[in-house]
Amino acid sequence: EEKDKTSGIHTFSDSDSKDSMSNSGVNGKKKKIKQTNKMLRFGTNVDLSDERKWRLQLNELTKLPVFTRVVSAANMLSHVGHVILGMNTVQLYMKVPGSRTPGHQENNNFCSININIGPGDCEWFAVPDAYWGGIQQLCEKNNIDYLHGSWWPVMEDLYNANIPVYRFIQRPGDLVWVNAGCVHWVYSRGNINILQFVVLFKLNVGTTGWCNNIAWNVGPLTARQYSLAIERYEWNKLQHFKSIVPMVHLSWNLARNIKVSDSKLFELIKNCLLQTLRHVIATLEYVKLKNVEVRFHGRGKNEASHYCGQCELEVFNILFIREQEKRHVVHCMGCARKQTPSLSGFVCLEEYRLSELMQVYDAFVLHHPPPS
Ligand SMILES: [Zn+2]
């Protein structure tokens, strides 16, 4: 998923009459063009997840190498068990030349695949994960929030801070692999210059300069990817920024679904299970202390993970529900206690029995593949 904000060219508005070129064609003759439809200049996060509508196109993408595929057993995001639009489904980005995708890391530091489907070129700027702190400091210096804000680094600032930058052109047909934690920002150059684009645009002759890209995320089953995702999950909590990937829910699914033979990855997942199990037990004890009844609720198949309606924290297993404006809103324990220390008025639902979680925890052991 890209965090896109429109900037750059604002002079293409079809109601713009100040543009000196608005009425002149390429041959210099005056020509009045009637435009009834509003032109879309920056189409961000166009959802291509519908398998019926986009069957042919999505089928083409299954021909890609396994490590880049939208769905594969080796992709952590295929184990989330539900759709995360634009992460484990495909999205399209349509931009006129001059559009900028501001600097960001992917949600929870997952990797991403980005294919330029033409006709325009994109210019990429990318900084390895190890330097994200340096960029965050630059944002701070400029009073911009790294996660919530919109920023475009000045090359000289990066040079002075000894931050290396990869800079390259992505032509139509080129696939960019954004590695875990890589900070990147993208400029849509098109394949013609801005003046040519203005003329062609005003003549309404197609989309010569447009940059169209499709993108999705992948999570290789590696210790590095998992630890970067968990670290960002924790930092997001501190920054009050929603983690689009429900890492706790995902970790329990990984424990259920896969055999892990990498000891480092195993330890990291096992530790997450342990911490959340501790949290679940402490929550149940606290609820009991407050004489609130816990009702077993279970989970529907492919049911989305839950987030607190107040603070957007992932809420795992024990949900505090309260009716607000005729809707049942999920709360985390912290927010429930803040609202009502006695927890009265809240219904407490349990998704998994403690015994079931304990069984998953115990059954998750380091796998020793037979020698081949
Ligand atoms: Zn909350």
Short mmCIF file of C-alpha atoms and ligand atoms in Angstrom, two decimals:
data_model
loop_
_atom_site.label_atom_id
_atom_site.label_comp_id
_atom_site.label_asym_id
_atom_site.label_seq_id
_atom_site.Cartn_x
_atom_site.Cartn_y
_atom_site.Cartn_z
CA GLU A 1 0.00 0.00 0.00
CA GLU A 2 1.30 3.38 -0.93
CA LYS A 3 0.72 6.51 1.03
CA ASP A 4 -0.02 8.92 -1.74
CA LYS A 5 -0.53 12.60 -1.66
CA THR A 6 -0.98 14.75 -4.71
CA SER A 7 1.55 17.41 -5.29
CA GLY A 8 3.34 18.70 -8.34
CA ILE A 9 1.25 19.84 -11.25
CA HIS A 10 -1.96 21.60 -10.43
CA THR A 11 -2.36 23.46 -13.69
CA PHE A 12 -4.17 20.70 -15.57
CA SER A 13 -7.55 21.52 -14.18
CA ASP A 14 -10.07 21.53 -16.99
CA SER A 15 -11.58 24.65 -15.51
CA ASP A 16 -8.25 26.41 -15.65
CA SER A 17 -8.38 29.25 -18.10
CA LYS A 18 -5.15 30.97 -17.08
CA ASP A 19 -3.08 28.31 -18.78
CA SER A 20 -1.63 29.97 -21.86
CA MET A 21 -1.72 26.73 -23.78
CA SER A 22 -5.25 25.83 -22.96
CA ASN A 23 -6.70 26.75 -26.33
CA SER A 24 -3.86 26.12 -28.68
CA GLY A 25 -3.25 22.88 -30.49
CA VAL A 26 0.14 21.52 -31.54
CA ASN A 27 -0.18 23.26 -34.90
CA GLY A 28 -0.78 26.55 -33.17
CA LYS A 29 -4.40 26.86 -34.33
CA LYS A 30 -6.97 27.84 -31.77
CA LYS A 31 -9.10 24.90 -30.88
CA LYS A 32 -11.86 24.68 -28.32
CA ILE A 33 -12.03 21.39 -26.52
CA LYS A 34 -15.12 20.53 -24.59
CA GLN A 35 -14.45 18.38 -21.61
CA THR A 36 -17.42 17.09 -19.78
CA ASN A 37 -15.80 14.48 -17.55
CA LYS A 38 -13.52 15.52 -14.75
CA MET A 39 -10.08 14.09 -15.51
CA LEU A 40 -8.57 11.87 -12.86
CA ARG A 41 -4.99 13.02 -12.29
CA PHE A 42 -3.85 10.92 -9.41
CA GLY A 43 -5.70 7.64 -8.98
CA THR A 44 -4.28 6.11 -5.86
CA ASN A 45 -5.08 2.76 -4.30
CA VAL A 46 -7.36 1.58 -7.10
CA ASP A 47 -8.60 -1.77 -5.86
CA LEU A 48 -7.95 -4.73 -8.19
CA SER A 49 -8.81 -7.41 -5.63
CA ASP A 50 -12.02 -8.66 -7.27
CA GLU A 51 -11.04 -12.02 -8.75
CA ARG A 52 -14.03 -12.12 -11.09
CA LYS A 53 -13.52 -8.66 -12.54
CA TRP A 54 -9.74 -8.98 -12.92
CA ARG A 55 -9.40 -12.73 -13.48
CA LEU A 56 -7.33 -12.45 -16.68
CA GLN A 57 -4.98 -9.84 -15.25
CA LEU A 58 -4.54 -11.56 -11.89
CA ASN A 59 -3.95 -14.84 -13.67
CA GLU A 60 -1.04 -13.24 -15.57
CA LEU A 61 0.53 -12.32 -12.22
CA THR A 62 0.59 -15.98 -11.14
CA LYS A 63 3.30 -16.46 -13.81
CA LEU A 64 5.73 -14.38 -11.74
CA PRO A 65 8.46 -16.10 -9.68
CA VAL A 66 7.10 -17.51 -6.40
CA PHE A 67 8.85 -14.98 -4.13
CA THR A 68 7.06 -12.09 -5.87
CA ARG A 69 3.57 -13.62 -6.06
CA VAL A 70 0.52 -12.03 -4.46
CA VAL A 71 -0.44 -15.36 -2.91
CA SER A 72 2.00 -18.08 -1.88
CA ALA A 73 2.62 -20.29 1.14
CA ALA A 74 6.02 -18.60 1.52
CA ASN A 75 4.39 -15.17 1.87
CA MET A 76 3.49 -14.25 5.46
CA LEU A 77 0.68 -12.03 4.21
CA SER A 78 -1.03 -15.12 2.75
CA HIS A 79 -1.33 -16.41 6.34
CA VAL A 80 -3.24 -13.41 7.69
CA GLY A 81 -6.44 -15.27 6.79
CA HIS A 82 -8.27 -12.23 5.51
CA VAL A 83 -7.90 -9.51 2.91
CA ILE A 84 -5.74 -6.49 3.64
CA LEU A 85 -6.56 -4.32 0.63
CA GLY A 86 -3.46 -3.32 -1.29
CA MET A 87 -1.20 -5.53 0.80
CA ASN A 88 -2.25 -9.07 0.02
CA THR A 89 -4.31 -7.87 -2.94
CA VAL A 90 -3.25 -5.86 -5.99
CA GLN A 91 -3.71 -2.12 -6.30
CA LEU A 92 -3.24 0.22 -9.24
CA TYR A 93 -1.73 3.72 -9.08
CA MET A 94 -2.41 6.15 -11.94
CA LYS A 95 -0.44 9.36 -12.02
CA VAL A 96 0.13 12.23 -14.39
CA PRO A 97 3.77 13.26 -14.93
CA GLY A 98 5.02 15.34 -12.05
CA SER A 99 3.08 13.40 -9.41
CA ARG A 100 5.05 12.45 -6.33
CA THR A 101 4.61 9.57 -3.91
CA PRO A 102 6.15 11.00 -0.73
CA GLY A 103 8.73 9.18 1.37
CA HIS A 104 7.62 6.17 3.38
CA GLN A 105 8.35 2.64 4.47
CA GLU A 106 5.74 0.01 3.68
CA ASN A 107 3.17 -0.93 6.31
CA ASN A 108 4.94 -2.79 9.12
CA ASN A 109 8.10 -2.82 7.02
CA PHE A 110 6.84 -5.49 4.64
CA CYS A 111 8.44 -5.87 1.21
CA SER A 112 6.62 -4.66 -1.86
CA ILE A 113 6.46 -5.45 -5.52
CA ASN A 114 5.86 -2.60 -7.93
CA ILE A 115 5.48 -3.10 -11.69
CA ASN A 116 5.39 -0.19 -14.08
CA ILE A 117 2.75 -1.01 -16.67
CA GLY A 118 3.53 2.10 -18.71
CA PRO A 119 3.54 4.17 -20.69
CA GLY A 120 5.45 6.66 -18.50
CA ASP A 121 8.70 6.27 -16.57
CA CYS A 122 9.03 6.51 -12.78
CA GLU A 123 12.06 7.79 -10.96
CA TRP A 124 12.80 6.03 -7.68
CA PHE A 125 14.77 7.14 -4.65
CA ALA A 126 15.47 4.47 -2.03
CA VAL A 127 17.39 4.32 1.24
CA PRO A 128 18.27 1.03 2.98
CA ASP A 129 16.43 0.18 6.19
CA ALA A 130 19.48 0.76 8.39
CA TYR A 131 19.27 4.53 7.68
CA TRP A 132 15.56 5.07 8.36
CA GLY A 133 16.41 6.60 11.73
CA GLY A 134 18.53 9.26 10.02
CA ILE A 135 15.61 10.20 7.78
CA GLN A 136 13.27 10.22 10.75
CA GLN A 137 15.64 12.69 12.45
CA LEU A 138 15.61 14.89 9.35
CA CYS A 139 11.80 14.91 9.51
CA GLU A 140 11.94 15.82 13.19
CA LYS A 141 14.38 18.65 12.46
CA ASN A 142 11.88 20.01 9.96
CA ASN A 143 8.91 19.56 12.31
CA ILE A 144 7.35 16.89 10.12
CA ASP A 145 5.88 13.71 11.55
CA TYR A 146 7.69 10.77 9.94
CA LEU A 147 4.63 8.46 9.97
CA HIS A 148 1.69 10.83 9.65
CA GLY A 149 3.31 13.59 7.59
CA SER A 150 4.09 13.99 3.91
CA TRP A 151 7.73 14.61 3.05
CA TRP A 152 10.19 14.65 0.16
CA PRO A 153 13.87 14.52 1.19
CA VAL A 154 16.36 17.07 -0.13
CA MET A 155 19.30 15.17 -1.66
CA GLU A 156 21.83 17.55 -0.11
CA ASP A 157 20.45 16.90 3.40
CA LEU A 158 20.88 13.17 2.85
CA TYR A 159 24.41 13.66 1.53
CA ASN A 160 25.34 15.78 4.57
CA ALA A 161 23.89 13.16 6.92
CA ASN A 162 25.88 10.40 5.18
CA ILE A 163 22.70 8.63 4.13
CA PRO A 164 23.17 6.63 0.91
CA VAL A 165 20.44 6.85 -1.73
CA TYR A 166 19.72 4.52 -4.62
CA ARG A 167 18.29 6.51 -7.53
CA PHE A 168 17.04 4.85 -10.69
CA ILE A 169 14.48 4.94 -13.48
CA GLN A 170 11.74 2.32 -13.63
CA ARG A 171 10.67 1.92 -17.26
CA PRO A 172 7.44 0.22 -18.39
CA GLY A 173 7.76 -3.51 -17.75
CA ASP A 174 10.32 -3.05 -14.96
CA LEU A 175 9.57 -4.66 -11.62
CA VAL A 176 10.89 -2.99 -8.46
CA TRP A 177 11.41 -5.08 -5.35
CA VAL A 178 11.25 -2.86 -2.26
CA ASN A 179 13.07 -4.74 0.46
CA ALA A 180 11.93 -4.92 4.09
CA GLY A 181 12.18 -1.53 5.77
CA CYS A 182 13.48 0.31 2.69
CA VAL A 183 12.55 4.02 2.76
CA HIS A 184 11.47 5.19 -0.70
CA TRP A 185 9.86 8.01 -2.63
CA VAL A 186 8.82 8.03 -6.26
CA TYR A 187 8.53 10.72 -8.92
CA SER A 188 6.35 10.13 -11.99
CA ARG A 189 8.37 11.44 -14.92
CA GLY A 190 6.21 10.20 -17.76
CA ASN A 191 7.88 9.67 -21.11
CA ILE A 192 7.37 13.19 -22.40
CA ASN A 193 8.12 16.52 -20.84
CA ILE A 194 5.54 18.50 -18.92
CA LEU A 195 4.88 20.98 -21.75
CA GLN A 196 4.27 18.18 -24.25
CA PHE A 197 1.95 16.57 -21.74
CA VAL A 198 -0.05 19.77 -21.26
CA VAL A 199 -0.55 20.08 -25.00
CA LEU A 200 -1.60 16.46 -25.48
CA PHE A 201 -3.80 16.60 -22.43
CA LYS A 202 -5.60 19.69 -23.64
CA LEU A 203 -6.05 18.06 -27.06
CA ASN A 204 -7.56 15.12 -25.24
CA VAL A 205 -5.45 12.66 -27.22
CA GLY A 206 -4.92 9.80 -24.87
CA THR A 207 -2.73 9.26 -21.89
CA THR A 208 0.73 9.30 -23.42
CA GLY A 209 2.53 10.58 -20.36
CA TRP A 210 0.64 8.68 -17.68
CA CYS A 211 2.42 6.52 -15.18
CA ASN A 212 0.47 3.42 -14.26
CA ASN A 213 1.84 1.03 -11.68
CA ILE A 214 0.50 -2.04 -9.97
CA ALA A 215 1.75 -2.95 -6.52
CA TRP A 216 1.25 -5.30 -3.59
CA ASN A 217 3.18 -6.44 -0.53
CA VAL A 218 4.91 -9.68 0.33
CA GLY A 219 6.43 -11.02 3.54
CA PRO A 220 9.22 -13.54 3.01
CA LEU A 221 9.35 -16.09 5.85
CA THR A 222 12.64 -14.82 7.24
CA ALA A 223 13.76 -13.73 10.70
CA ARG A 224 14.73 -10.34 9.27
CA GLN A 225 11.29 -9.65 7.78
CA TYR A 226 9.51 -10.84 10.91
CA SER A 227 11.65 -8.84 13.33
CA LEU A 228 11.40 -5.64 11.24
CA ALA A 229 7.61 -6.10 11.12
CA ILE A 230 7.35 -6.63 14.89
CA GLU A 231 9.67 -3.70 15.66
CA ARG A 232 7.55 -1.39 13.53
CA TYR A 233 4.41 -2.82 15.14
CA GLU A 234 5.78 -1.71 18.54
CA TRP A 235 6.99 1.67 17.29
CA ASN A 236 3.59 2.31 15.67
CA LYS A 237 1.99 1.77 19.10
CA LEU A 238 4.22 4.46 20.60
CA GLN A 239 3.47 6.81 17.70
CA HIS A 240 -0.29 6.13 17.76
CA PHE A 241 -0.11 4.92 14.18
CA LYS A 242 -2.25 1.98 13.12
CA SER A 243 -0.42 -1.23 12.19
CA ILE A 244 -2.19 -2.38 9.04
CA VAL A 245 -0.77 -5.89 9.55
CA PRO A 246 -2.25 -7.50 12.70
CA MET A 247 1.04 -9.02 13.82
CA VAL A 248 -0.32 -10.90 16.85
CA HIS A 249 -3.13 -12.52 14.89
CA LEU A 250 -0.64 -13.29 12.09
CA SER A 251 1.89 -14.84 14.50
CA TRP A 252 -0.70 -17.25 15.89
CA ASN A 253 -1.71 -18.21 12.35
CA LEU A 254 1.93 -18.80 11.42
CA ALA A 255 2.30 -21.05 14.46
CA ARG A 256 -0.75 -23.01 13.33
CA ASN A 257 0.07 -23.16 9.62
CA ILE A 258 3.78 -23.50 9.06
CA LYS A 259 6.81 -25.52 10.11
CA VAL A 260 9.73 -23.25 10.95
CA SER A 261 13.25 -24.62 10.66
CA ASP A 262 15.08 -21.28 10.98
CA SER A 263 15.86 -21.10 14.71
CA LYS A 264 16.00 -17.29 14.79
CA LEU A 265 12.60 -16.89 13.13
CA PHE A 266 11.24 -19.61 15.41
CA GLU A 267 12.44 -17.82 18.57
CA LEU A 268 10.94 -14.51 17.45
CA ILE A 269 7.51 -16.01 16.72
CA LYS A 270 7.55 -18.12 19.88
CA ASN A 271 8.37 -15.03 21.94
CA CYS A 272 5.45 -13.11 20.42
CA LEU A 273 3.13 -16.02 21.28
CA LEU A 274 4.44 -16.07 24.85
CA GLN A 275 4.01 -12.32 25.36
CA THR A 276 0.47 -12.34 23.99
CA LEU A 277 -0.44 -15.42 26.01
CA ARG A 278 0.78 -13.60 29.14
CA HIS A 279 -1.31 -10.58 28.17
CA VAL A 280 -4.41 -12.73 27.60
CA ILE A 281 -4.04 -14.41 31.00
CA ALA A 282 -3.48 -11.08 32.80
CA THR A 283 -6.53 -9.60 31.03
CA LEU A 284 -8.73 -12.57 32.00
CA GLU A 285 -7.60 -12.26 35.64
CA TYR A 286 -8.32 -8.54 35.69
CA VAL A 287 -11.77 -9.04 34.17
CA LYS A 288 -12.54 -11.72 36.74
CA LEU A 289 -11.46 -9.34 39.49
CA LYS A 290 -13.99 -6.79 38.20
CA ASN A 291 -16.72 -9.46 38.18
CA VAL A 292 -17.27 -9.09 34.45
CA GLU A 293 -18.46 -12.21 32.71
CA VAL A 294 -16.39 -13.43 29.73
CA ARG A 295 -18.53 -14.82 26.96
CA PHE A 296 -17.03 -17.25 24.48
CA HIS A 297 -17.58 -15.85 21.00
CA GLY A 298 -15.27 -17.84 18.72
CA ARG A 299 -14.20 -16.63 15.32
CA GLY A 300 -15.83 -16.79 11.90
CA LYS A 301 -13.87 -18.18 8.98
CA ASN A 302 -11.83 -15.40 7.32
CA GLU A 303 -13.10 -12.97 9.95
CA ALA A 304 -10.98 -9.82 9.94
CA SER A 305 -8.77 -9.15 12.94
CA HIS A 306 -10.05 -6.59 15.38
CA TYR A 307 -8.79 -3.13 16.15
CA CYS A 308 -9.71 -0.84 19.03
CA GLY A 309 -12.29 1.70 17.87
CA GLN A 310 -10.65 4.32 20.09
CA CYS A 311 -6.89 3.93 19.70
CA GLU A 312 -6.60 1.59 16.65
CA LEU A 313 -4.53 -0.96 18.55
CA GLU A 314 -4.91 -4.56 17.42
CA VAL A 315 -7.18 -6.34 19.90
CA PHE A 316 -6.44 -10.04 20.13
CA ASN A 317 -8.68 -12.66 21.71
CA ILE A 318 -10.34 -10.63 24.49
CA LEU A 319 -12.62 -7.96 23.05
CA PHE A 320 -14.35 -5.29 25.10
CA ILE A 321 -17.56 -4.37 23.31
CA ARG A 322 -19.75 -1.39 23.94
CA GLU A 323 -22.61 -0.01 21.93
CA GLN A 324 -21.87 3.44 20.54
CA GLU A 325 -24.31 5.17 18.22
CA LYS A 326 -26.10 1.86 17.59
CA ARG A 327 -22.87 0.12 16.60
CA HIS A 328 -20.96 -2.45 18.60
CA VAL A 329 -17.50 -0.99 18.99
CA VAL A 330 -14.46 -3.09 19.93
CA HIS A 331 -12.19 -1.62 22.61
CA CYS A 332 -8.82 -2.66 23.91
CA MET A 333 -8.63 -3.12 27.68
CA GLY A 334 -6.75 0.14 28.14
CA CYS A 335 -9.42 2.21 26.42
CA ALA A 336 -12.24 0.28 28.12
CA ARG A 337 -10.69 1.04 31.53
CA LYS A 338 -10.15 4.66 30.63
CA GLN A 339 -13.85 5.00 29.81
CA THR A 340 -15.13 3.03 32.80
CA PRO A 341 -12.66 1.77 35.39
CA SER A 342 -15.27 -0.72 36.66
CA LEU A 343 -15.77 -2.01 33.08
CA SER A 344 -19.51 -1.83 33.65
CA GLY A 345 -21.42 -1.45 30.40
CA PHE A 346 -18.86 -3.51 28.52
CA VAL A 347 -19.45 -6.99 27.18
CA CYS A 348 -16.30 -9.08 27.23
CA LEU A 349 -15.92 -11.58 24.39
CA GLU A 350 -13.36 -14.33 24.00
CA GLU A 351 -12.31 -15.56 20.56
CA TYR A 352 -10.17 -18.58 21.49
CA ARG A 353 -10.25 -20.71 24.60
CA LEU A 354 -7.11 -20.40 26.67
CA SER A 355 -6.64 -24.16 26.41
CA GLU A 356 -6.65 -23.90 22.61
CA LEU A 357 -4.02 -21.15 22.62
CA MET A 358 -1.87 -23.15 25.02
CA GLN A 359 -2.14 -26.15 22.75
CA VAL A 360 -1.03 -24.10 19.72
CA TYR A 361 1.82 -22.66 21.79
CA ASP A 362 3.06 -26.09 22.88
CA ALA A 363 2.67 -27.64 19.43
CA PHE A 364 4.78 -24.89 17.84
CA VAL A 365 8.30 -26.33 17.96
CA LEU A 366 11.44 -25.86 15.91
CA HIS A 367 11.20 -28.08 12.86
CA HIS A 368 14.17 -30.25 11.90
CA PRO A 369 13.81 -31.13 8.25
CA PRO A 370 15.08 -34.61 7.38
CA PRO A 371 18.54 -34.51 5.75
CA SER A 372 18.14 -34.58 1.99
ZN ZN B 1 -7.66 1.19 22.64
#
